[in-house]
Tab-separated table of C-alpha atoms in Angstrom:
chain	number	residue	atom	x	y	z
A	1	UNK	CA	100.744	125.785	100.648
A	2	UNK	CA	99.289	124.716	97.524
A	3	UNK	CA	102.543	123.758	96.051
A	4	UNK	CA	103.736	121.299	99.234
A	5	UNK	CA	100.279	119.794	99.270
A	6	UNK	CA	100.513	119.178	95.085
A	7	UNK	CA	104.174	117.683	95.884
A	8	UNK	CA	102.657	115.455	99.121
A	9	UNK	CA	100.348	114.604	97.158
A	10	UNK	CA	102.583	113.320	94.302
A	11	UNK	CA	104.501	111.407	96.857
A	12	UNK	CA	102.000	109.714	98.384
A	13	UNK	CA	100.819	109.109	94.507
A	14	UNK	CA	104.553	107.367	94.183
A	15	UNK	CA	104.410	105.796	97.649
A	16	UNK	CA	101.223	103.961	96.640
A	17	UNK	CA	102.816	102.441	92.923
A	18	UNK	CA	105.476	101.564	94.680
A	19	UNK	CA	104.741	99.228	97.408
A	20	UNK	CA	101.932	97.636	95.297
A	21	UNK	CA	104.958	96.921	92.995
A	22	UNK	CA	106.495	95.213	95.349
A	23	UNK	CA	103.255	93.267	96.110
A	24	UNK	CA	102.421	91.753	92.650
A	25	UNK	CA	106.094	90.606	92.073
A	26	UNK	CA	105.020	88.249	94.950
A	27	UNK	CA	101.464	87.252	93.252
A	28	UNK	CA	101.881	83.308	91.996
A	29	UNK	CA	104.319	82.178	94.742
A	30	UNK	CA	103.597	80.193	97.233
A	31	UNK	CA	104.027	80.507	100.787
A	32	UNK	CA	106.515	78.138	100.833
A	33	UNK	CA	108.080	79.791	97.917
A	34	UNK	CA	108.136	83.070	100.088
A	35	UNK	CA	110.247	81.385	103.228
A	36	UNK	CA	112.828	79.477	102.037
A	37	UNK	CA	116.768	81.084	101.700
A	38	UNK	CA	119.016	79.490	98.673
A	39	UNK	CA	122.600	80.631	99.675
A	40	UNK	CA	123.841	83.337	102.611
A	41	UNK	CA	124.109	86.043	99.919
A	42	UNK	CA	120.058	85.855	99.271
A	43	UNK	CA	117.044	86.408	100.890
A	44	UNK	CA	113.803	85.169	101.276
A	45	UNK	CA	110.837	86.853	98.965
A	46	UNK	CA	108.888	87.124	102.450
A	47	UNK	CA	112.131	88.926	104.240
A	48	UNK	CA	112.375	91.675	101.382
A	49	UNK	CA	108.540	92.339	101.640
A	50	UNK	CA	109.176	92.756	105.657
A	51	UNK	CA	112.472	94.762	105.594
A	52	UNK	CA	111.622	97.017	102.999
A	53	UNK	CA	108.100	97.836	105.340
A	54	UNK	CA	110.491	98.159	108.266
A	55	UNK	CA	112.903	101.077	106.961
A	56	UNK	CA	109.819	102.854	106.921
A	57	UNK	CA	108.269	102.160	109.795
A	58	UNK	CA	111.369	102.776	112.077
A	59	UNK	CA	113.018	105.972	110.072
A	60	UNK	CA	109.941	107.984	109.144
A	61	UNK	CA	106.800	106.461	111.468
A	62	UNK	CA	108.441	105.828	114.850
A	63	UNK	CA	110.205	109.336	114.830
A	64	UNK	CA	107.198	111.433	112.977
A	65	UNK	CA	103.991	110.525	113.353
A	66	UNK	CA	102.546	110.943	116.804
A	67	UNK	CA	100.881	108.180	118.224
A	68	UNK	CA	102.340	105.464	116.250
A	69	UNK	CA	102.515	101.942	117.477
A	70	UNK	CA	105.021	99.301	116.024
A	71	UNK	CA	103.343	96.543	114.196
A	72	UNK	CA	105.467	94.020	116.267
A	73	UNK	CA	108.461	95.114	118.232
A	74	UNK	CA	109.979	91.921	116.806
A	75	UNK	CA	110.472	93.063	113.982
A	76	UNK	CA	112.718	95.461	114.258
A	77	UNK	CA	115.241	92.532	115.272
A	78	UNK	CA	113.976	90.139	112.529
A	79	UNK	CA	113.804	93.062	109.620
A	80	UNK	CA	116.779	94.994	109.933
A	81	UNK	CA	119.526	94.314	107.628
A	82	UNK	CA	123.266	95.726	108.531
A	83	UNK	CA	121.697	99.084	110.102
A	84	UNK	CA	124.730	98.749	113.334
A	85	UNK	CA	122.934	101.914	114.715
A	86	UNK	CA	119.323	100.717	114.984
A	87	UNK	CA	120.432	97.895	117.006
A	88	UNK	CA	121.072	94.292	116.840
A	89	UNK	CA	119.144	91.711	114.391
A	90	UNK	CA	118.794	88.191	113.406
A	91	UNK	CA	122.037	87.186	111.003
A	92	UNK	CA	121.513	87.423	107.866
A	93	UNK	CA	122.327	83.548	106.470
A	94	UNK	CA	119.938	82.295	108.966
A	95	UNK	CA	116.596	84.661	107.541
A	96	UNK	CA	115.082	81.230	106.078
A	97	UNK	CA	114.717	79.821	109.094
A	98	UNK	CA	112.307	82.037	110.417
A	99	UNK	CA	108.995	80.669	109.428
A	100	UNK	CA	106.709	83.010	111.616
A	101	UNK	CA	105.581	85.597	110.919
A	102	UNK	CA	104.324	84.094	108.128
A	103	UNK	CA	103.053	85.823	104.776
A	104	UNK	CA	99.944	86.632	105.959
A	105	UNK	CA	101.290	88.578	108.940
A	106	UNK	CA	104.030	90.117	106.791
A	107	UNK	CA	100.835	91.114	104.476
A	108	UNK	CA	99.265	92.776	107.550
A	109	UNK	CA	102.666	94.259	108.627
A	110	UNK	CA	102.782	95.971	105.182
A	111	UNK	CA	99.254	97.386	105.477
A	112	UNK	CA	99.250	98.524	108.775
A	113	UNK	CA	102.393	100.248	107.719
A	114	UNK	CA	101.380	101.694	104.014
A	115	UNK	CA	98.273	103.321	105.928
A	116	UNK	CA	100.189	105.332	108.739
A	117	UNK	CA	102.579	106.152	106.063
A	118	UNK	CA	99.335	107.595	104.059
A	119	UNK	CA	98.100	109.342	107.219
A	120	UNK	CA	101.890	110.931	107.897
A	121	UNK	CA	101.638	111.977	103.834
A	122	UNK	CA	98.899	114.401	104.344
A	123	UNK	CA	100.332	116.426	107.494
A	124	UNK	CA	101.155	119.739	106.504
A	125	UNK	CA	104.496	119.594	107.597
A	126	UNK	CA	105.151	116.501	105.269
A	127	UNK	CA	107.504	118.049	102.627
A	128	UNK	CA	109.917	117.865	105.091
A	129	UNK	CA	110.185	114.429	105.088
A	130	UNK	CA	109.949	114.086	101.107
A	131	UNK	CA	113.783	113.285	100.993
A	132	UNK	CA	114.115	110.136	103.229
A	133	UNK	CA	110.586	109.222	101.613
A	134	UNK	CA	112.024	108.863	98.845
A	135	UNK	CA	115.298	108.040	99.928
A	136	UNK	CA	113.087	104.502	101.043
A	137	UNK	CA	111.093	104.074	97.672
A	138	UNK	CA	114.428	104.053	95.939
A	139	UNK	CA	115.421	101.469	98.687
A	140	UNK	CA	112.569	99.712	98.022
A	141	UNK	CA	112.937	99.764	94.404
A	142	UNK	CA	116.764	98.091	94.946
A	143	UNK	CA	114.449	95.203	96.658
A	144	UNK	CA	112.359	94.270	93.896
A	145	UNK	CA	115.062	93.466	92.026
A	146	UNK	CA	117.100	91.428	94.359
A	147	UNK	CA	113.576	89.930	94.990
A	148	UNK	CA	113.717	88.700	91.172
A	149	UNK	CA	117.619	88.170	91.844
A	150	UNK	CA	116.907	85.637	94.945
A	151	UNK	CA	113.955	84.098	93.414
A	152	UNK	CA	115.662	83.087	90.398
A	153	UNK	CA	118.629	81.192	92.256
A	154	UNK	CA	115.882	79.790	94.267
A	155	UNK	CA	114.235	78.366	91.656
A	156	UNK	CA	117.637	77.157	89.960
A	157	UNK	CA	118.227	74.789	92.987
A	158	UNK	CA	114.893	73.281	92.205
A	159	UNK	CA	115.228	70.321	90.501
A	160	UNK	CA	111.975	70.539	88.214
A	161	UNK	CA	113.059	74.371	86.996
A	162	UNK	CA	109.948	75.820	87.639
A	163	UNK	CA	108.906	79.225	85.739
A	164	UNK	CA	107.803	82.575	87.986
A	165	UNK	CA	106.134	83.928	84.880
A	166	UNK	CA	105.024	82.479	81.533
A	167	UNK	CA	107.620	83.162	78.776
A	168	UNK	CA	107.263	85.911	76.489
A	169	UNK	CA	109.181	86.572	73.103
A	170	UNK	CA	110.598	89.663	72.492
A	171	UNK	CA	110.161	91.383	69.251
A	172	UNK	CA	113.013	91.689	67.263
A	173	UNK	CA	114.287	94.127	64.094
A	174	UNK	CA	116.885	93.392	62.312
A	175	UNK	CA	120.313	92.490	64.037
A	176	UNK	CA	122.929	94.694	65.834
A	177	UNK	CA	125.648	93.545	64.204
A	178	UNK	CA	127.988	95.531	66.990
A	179	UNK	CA	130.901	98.701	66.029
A	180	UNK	CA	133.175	100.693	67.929
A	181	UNK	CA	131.925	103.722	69.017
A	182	UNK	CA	134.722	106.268	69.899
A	183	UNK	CA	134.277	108.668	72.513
A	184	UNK	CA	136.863	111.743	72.980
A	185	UNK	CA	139.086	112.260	76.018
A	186	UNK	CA	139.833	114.663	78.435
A	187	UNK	CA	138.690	116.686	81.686
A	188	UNK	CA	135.437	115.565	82.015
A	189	UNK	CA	132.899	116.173	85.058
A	190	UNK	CA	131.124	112.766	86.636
A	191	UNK	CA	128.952	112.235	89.367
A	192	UNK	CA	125.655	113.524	89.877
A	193	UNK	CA	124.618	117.461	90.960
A	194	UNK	CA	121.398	119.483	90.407
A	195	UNK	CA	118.055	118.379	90.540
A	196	UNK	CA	116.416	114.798	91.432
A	197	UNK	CA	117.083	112.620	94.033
A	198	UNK	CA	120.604	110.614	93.575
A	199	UNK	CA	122.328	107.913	96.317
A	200	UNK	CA	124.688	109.710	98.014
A	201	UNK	CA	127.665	107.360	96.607
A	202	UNK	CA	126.896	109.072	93.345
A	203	UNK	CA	128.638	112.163	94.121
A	204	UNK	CA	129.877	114.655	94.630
A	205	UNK	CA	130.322	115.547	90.932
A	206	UNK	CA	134.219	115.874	90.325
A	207	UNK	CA	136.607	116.233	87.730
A	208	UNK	CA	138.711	113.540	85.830
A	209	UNK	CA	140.836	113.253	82.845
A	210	UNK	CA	140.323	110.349	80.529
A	211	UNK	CA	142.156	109.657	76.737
A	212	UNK	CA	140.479	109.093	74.376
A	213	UNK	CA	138.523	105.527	74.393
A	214	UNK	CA	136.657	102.903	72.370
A	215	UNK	CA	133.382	101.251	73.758
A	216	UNK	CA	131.681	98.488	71.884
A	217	UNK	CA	128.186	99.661	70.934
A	218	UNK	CA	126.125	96.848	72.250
A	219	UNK	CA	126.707	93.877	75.419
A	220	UNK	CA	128.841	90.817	74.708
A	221	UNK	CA	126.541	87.960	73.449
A	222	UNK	CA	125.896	84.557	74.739
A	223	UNK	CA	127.129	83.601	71.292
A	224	UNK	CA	130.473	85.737	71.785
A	225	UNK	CA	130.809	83.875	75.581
A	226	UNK	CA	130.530	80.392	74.029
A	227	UNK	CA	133.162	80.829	71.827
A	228	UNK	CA	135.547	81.640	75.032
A	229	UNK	CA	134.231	78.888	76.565
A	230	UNK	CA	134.906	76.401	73.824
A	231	UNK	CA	138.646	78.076	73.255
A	232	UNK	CA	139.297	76.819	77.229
A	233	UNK	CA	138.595	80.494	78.718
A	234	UNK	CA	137.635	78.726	81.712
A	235	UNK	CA	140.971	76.288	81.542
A	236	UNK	CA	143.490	78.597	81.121
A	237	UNK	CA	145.668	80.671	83.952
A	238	UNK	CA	146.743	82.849	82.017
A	239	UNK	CA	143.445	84.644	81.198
A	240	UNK	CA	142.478	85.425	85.047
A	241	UNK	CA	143.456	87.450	87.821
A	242	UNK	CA	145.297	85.527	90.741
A	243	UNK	CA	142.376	85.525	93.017
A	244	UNK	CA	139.474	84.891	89.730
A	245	UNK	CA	141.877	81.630	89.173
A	246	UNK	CA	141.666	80.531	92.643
A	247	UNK	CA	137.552	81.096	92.385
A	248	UNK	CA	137.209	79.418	89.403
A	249	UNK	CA	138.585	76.313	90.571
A	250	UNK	CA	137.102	76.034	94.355
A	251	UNK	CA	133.918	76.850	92.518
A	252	UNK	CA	134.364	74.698	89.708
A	253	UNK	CA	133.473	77.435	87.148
A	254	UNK	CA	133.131	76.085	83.467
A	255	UNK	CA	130.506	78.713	82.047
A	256	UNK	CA	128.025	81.143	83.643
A	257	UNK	CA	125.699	80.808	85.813
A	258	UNK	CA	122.425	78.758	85.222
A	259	UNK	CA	124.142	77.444	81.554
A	260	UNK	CA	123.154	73.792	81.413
A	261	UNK	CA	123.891	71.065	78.975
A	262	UNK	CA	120.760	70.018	76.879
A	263	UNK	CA	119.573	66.313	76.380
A	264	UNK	CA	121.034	66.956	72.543
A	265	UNK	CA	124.450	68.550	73.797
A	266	UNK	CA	123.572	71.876	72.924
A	267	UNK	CA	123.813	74.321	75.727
A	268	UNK	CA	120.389	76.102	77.877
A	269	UNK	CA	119.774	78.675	79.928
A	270	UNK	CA	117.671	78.780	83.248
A	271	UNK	CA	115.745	81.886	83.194
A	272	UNK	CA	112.778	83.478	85.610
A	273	UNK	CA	110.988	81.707	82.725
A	274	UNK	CA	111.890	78.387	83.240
A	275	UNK	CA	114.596	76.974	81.351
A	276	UNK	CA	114.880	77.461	77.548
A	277	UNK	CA	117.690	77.055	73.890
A	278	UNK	CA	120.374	79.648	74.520
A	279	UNK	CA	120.116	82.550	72.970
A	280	UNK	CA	123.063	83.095	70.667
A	281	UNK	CA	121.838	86.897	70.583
A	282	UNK	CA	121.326	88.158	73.764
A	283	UNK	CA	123.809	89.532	75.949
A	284	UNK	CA	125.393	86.973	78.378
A	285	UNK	CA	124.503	87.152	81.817
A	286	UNK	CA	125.650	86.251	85.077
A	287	UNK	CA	129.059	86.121	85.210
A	288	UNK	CA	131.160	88.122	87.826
A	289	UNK	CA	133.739	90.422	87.576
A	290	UNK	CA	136.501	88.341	87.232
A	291	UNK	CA	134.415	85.945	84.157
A	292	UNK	CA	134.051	89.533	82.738
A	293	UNK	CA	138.175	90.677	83.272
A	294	UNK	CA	139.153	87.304	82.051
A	295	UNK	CA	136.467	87.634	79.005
A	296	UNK	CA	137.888	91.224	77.934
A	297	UNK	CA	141.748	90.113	78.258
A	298	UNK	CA	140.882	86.805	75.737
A	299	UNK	CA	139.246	89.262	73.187
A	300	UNK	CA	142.288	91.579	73.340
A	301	UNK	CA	140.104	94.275	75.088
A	302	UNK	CA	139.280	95.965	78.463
A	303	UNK	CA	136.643	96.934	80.838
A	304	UNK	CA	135.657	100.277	80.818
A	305	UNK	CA	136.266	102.762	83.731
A	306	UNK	CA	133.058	103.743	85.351
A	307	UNK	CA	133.869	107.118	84.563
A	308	UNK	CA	134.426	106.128	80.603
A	309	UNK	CA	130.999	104.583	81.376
A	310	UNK	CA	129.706	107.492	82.780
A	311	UNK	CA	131.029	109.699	79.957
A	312	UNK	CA	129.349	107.755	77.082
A	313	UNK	CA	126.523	107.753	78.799
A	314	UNK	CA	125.838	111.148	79.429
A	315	UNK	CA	122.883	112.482	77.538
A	316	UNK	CA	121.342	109.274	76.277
A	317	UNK	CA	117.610	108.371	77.640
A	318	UNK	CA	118.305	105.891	80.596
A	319	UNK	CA	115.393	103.525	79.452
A	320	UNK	CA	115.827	100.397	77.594
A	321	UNK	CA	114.890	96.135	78.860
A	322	UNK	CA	114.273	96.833	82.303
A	323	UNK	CA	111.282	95.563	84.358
A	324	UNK	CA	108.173	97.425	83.081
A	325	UNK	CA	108.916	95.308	79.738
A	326	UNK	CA	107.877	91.823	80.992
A	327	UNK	CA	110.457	90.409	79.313
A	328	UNK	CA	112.218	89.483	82.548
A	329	UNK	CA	115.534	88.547	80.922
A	330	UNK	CA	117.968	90.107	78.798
A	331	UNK	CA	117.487	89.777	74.515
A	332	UNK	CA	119.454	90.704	71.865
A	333	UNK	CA	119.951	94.300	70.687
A	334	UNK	CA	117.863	95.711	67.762
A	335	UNK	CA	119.694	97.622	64.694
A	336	UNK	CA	120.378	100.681	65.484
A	337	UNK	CA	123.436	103.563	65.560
A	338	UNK	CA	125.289	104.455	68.271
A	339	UNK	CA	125.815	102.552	72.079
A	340	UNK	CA	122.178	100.521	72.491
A	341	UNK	CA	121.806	98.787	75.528
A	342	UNK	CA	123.585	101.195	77.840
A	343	UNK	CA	120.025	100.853	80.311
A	344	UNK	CA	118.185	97.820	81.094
A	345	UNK	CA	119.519	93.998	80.035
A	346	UNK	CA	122.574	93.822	82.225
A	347	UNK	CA	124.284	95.585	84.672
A	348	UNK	CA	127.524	95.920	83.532
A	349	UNK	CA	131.017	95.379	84.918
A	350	UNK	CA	133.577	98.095	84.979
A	351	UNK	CA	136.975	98.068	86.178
A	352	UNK	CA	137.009	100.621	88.668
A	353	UNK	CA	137.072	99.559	92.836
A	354	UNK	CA	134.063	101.239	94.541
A	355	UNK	CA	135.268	103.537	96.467
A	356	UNK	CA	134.115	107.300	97.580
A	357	UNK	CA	134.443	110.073	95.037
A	358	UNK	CA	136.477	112.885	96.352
A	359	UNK	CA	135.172	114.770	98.746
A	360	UNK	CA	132.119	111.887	99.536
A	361	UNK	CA	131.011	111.981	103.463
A	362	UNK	CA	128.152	109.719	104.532
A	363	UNK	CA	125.132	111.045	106.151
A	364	UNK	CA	125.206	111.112	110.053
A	365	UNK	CA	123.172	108.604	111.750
A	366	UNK	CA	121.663	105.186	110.195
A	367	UNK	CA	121.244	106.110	106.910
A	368	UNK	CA	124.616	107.244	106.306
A	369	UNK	CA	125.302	103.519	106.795
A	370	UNK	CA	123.002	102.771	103.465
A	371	UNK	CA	126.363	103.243	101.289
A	372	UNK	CA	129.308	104.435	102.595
A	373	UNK	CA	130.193	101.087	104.675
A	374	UNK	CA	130.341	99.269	101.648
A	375	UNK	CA	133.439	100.943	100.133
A	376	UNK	CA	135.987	98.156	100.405
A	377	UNK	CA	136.903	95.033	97.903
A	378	UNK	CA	133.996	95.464	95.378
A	379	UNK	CA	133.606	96.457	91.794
A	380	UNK	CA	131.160	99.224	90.157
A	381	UNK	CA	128.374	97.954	87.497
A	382	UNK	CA	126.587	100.814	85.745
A	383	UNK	CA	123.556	100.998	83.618
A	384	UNK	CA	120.187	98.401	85.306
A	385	UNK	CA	118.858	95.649	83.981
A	386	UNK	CA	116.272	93.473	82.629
A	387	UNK	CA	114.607	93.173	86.509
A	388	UNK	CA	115.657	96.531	87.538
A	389	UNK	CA	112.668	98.845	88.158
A	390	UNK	CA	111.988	101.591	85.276
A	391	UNK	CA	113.176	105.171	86.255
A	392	UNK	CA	115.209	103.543	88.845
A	393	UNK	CA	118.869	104.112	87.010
A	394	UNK	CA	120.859	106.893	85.840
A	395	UNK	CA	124.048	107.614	83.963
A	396	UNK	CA	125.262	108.691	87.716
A	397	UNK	CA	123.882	105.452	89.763
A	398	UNK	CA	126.372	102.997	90.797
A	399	UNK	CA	125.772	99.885	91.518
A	400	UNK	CA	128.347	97.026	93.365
A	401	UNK	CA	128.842	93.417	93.829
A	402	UNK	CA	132.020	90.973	94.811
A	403	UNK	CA	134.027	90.400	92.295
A	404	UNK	CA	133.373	86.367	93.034
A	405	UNK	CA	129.133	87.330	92.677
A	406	UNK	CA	127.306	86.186	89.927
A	407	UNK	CA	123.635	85.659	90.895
A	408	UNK	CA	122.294	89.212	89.905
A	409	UNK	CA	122.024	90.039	85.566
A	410	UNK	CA	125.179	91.285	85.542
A	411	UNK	CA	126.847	91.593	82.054
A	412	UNK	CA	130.015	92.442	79.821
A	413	UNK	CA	130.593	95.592	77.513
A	414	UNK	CA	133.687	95.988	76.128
A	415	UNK	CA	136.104	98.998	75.558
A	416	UNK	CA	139.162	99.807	74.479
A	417	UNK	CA	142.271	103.034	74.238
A	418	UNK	CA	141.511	104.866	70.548
């Protein structure tokens, strides 16, 4: 009894950090910056504060905690996101329009939630539940970054680039001039197995072979990406996959996202700290899948495998640039041996389809929905980034976008056969 009470306890310990997480990311903003929606594919901060309180109010409160009242039966139609299961809710392109409840309520809706959540915590029967509790932290965690994700494309449609937080400099040693770091091929085991909690996309553990493989020991550079642009990357067919061409020109691609042109000519980057130079140094960031496919053929390279990924990963400390540093943006690697910047910085792009690993069946009800759905037309990125919650990643977790998205720190590493 002692032992479930110490683990409870440590939950409800993990519970707490969490959500006030969630709540400080939206300390500064406005109400009005809270409400508004920039493009279908993002949300409003005030949405992901709501939603993120409504996974746990309909999966663990409604069904386990006697005597539990819903906040606002609303809500379950305004807050759900793609749960078919649950029932029917408000589309998602249309979530700025709904300007009540506003972020006061929402900041009621998350107390009144966080406290029966507390009270269901300390039941003696609450180990049980420790699984989809922390099934919905993890959630939760995925939401304060696509908070930081939405915020920042918000903020790039307003015309007087406004900053979320002050800028900070990073400290830097000396420079990572970059090597090739060979790793050996064949049967290797991926996918995750054992202890600690894992998505379930990111197994079951399985065999593959690989050859033997090259991967560049730190992220393609802004620096690196100019250089493409200025040799016509963007300008020339032959460097893109059918349907990458076709994007580039309806979108009008000429260089990543939030590049602009400085008064002197020289090029700028919009950043969650407003907009500043270019770093020549740090690793490029946001460009989609097919920037990064295009990228790899003009250097004469490749994207890794996620598996390749996976395998050089393996046994390195998954920390690095990710939120807890402040930083808020992705900066150049320091000198060191060996692959740096496998964690944090930039998601990176591989060149596997995500798919389900042999042998992968979703969970029954709603929450097998969380993943499995999802397994059609998009592209696996491995390693976190600069807004991605620390702890959150693993050399197992697998993340996926579009191949046409470009709005989240998303990155390049290349690789190459030995």
């Amino acid at each position: 009894m002692l032992k479930t009470a110490a683990k409870a306890g440590g939950l409800a310990d993990r519970f707490r950090r969490v959500r006030a997480t969630s709540a400080e990311l939206a300390v500064g903003l406005s109400p009005e910056d809270q409400v508004v929606q920039s493009m279908p594919d993002a949300s409003p901060v005030k949405w992901h504060l709501a939603h993120t309180t409504w996974f746990f109010e309909t999966f663990l409160l409604i069904p386990n905690l006697p005597g539990y009242r819903a906040f606002d039966p609303a809500f379950g139609y305004l807050f759900n996101s793609y749960y078919e299961t649950v029932g029917a809710r408000h589309p998602r392109p249309r979530r700025g329009l709904v300007t009540r409840p506003g972020v006061a309520e929402v900041a009621a809706y998350r107390d009144h939630v966080d406290a029966a959540m507390l009270t269901l915590l300390e039941r003696p029967d609450a180990e049980r539940l420790a699984p989809l509790v922390t099934l919905g932290l993890s959630h939760e965690e995925q939401h304060q970054e696509l908070i930081l994700m939405d915020l920042l494309h918000l903020f790039s449609c307003n015309p007087v680039a406004p900053a979320y937080r002050p800028y900070r400099p990073a400290l830097r040693g000396g420079a990572h001039e970059g090597r090739w770091i060979a790793v050996d091929g064949g049967i290797v085991a991926v996918g995750h197995e054992g202890e600690g909690f894992a998505f379930d996309n990111e197994g079951p553990r399985h065999e593959v072979l690989l050859r033997p493989f090259r991967l560049f020991s730190r992220l393609v550079t802004n620096g690196e990406w100019r250089a493409f642009v200025e040799d016509g990357g963007y300008r020339n067919p032959a460097l893109w996959l059918s349907d990458g061409w076709a994007t580039v020109n309806a979108e009008g691609w000429e260089v990543p996202a939030y590049w602009r042109r400085g008064e002197d000519g020289g090029w700028r980057e919009f950043t969650l700290l407003g907009e500043h130079p270019l770093d020549e140094d740090a690793p490029v960031c946001h460009v989609g899948f097919y920037e990064a496919d295009a990228f790899a053929r003009w250097a004469g390279k490749r994207l890794p495998t996620e598996a390749e990924w996976e395998t050089a990963a393996a046994g390195l400390s998954p920390t690095g640039n990710t939120l807890g540093s402040g930083l808020l943006r992705p900066v150049a690697a320091a000198a060191g041996e060996g692959l740096v910047q496998m964690f944090g910085d930039a998601w990176e792009w591989t060149a596997s389809a995500y798919s389900g690993y042999p042998g992968f069946r979703p969970a029954a009800g709603a929450v097998g929905e969380y993943n499995g759905k999802f397994m059609a037309n998009q592209y696996v990125l491995r390693g976190g980034c600069c807004a991605t919650p620390d702890g959150h990643v693993r050399s197992t977790y697998r993340n996926f976008f579009y191949p046409h998205q470009r709005w989240m720190f998303s990155g390049v590493r290349l690789a190459e056969d030995a």
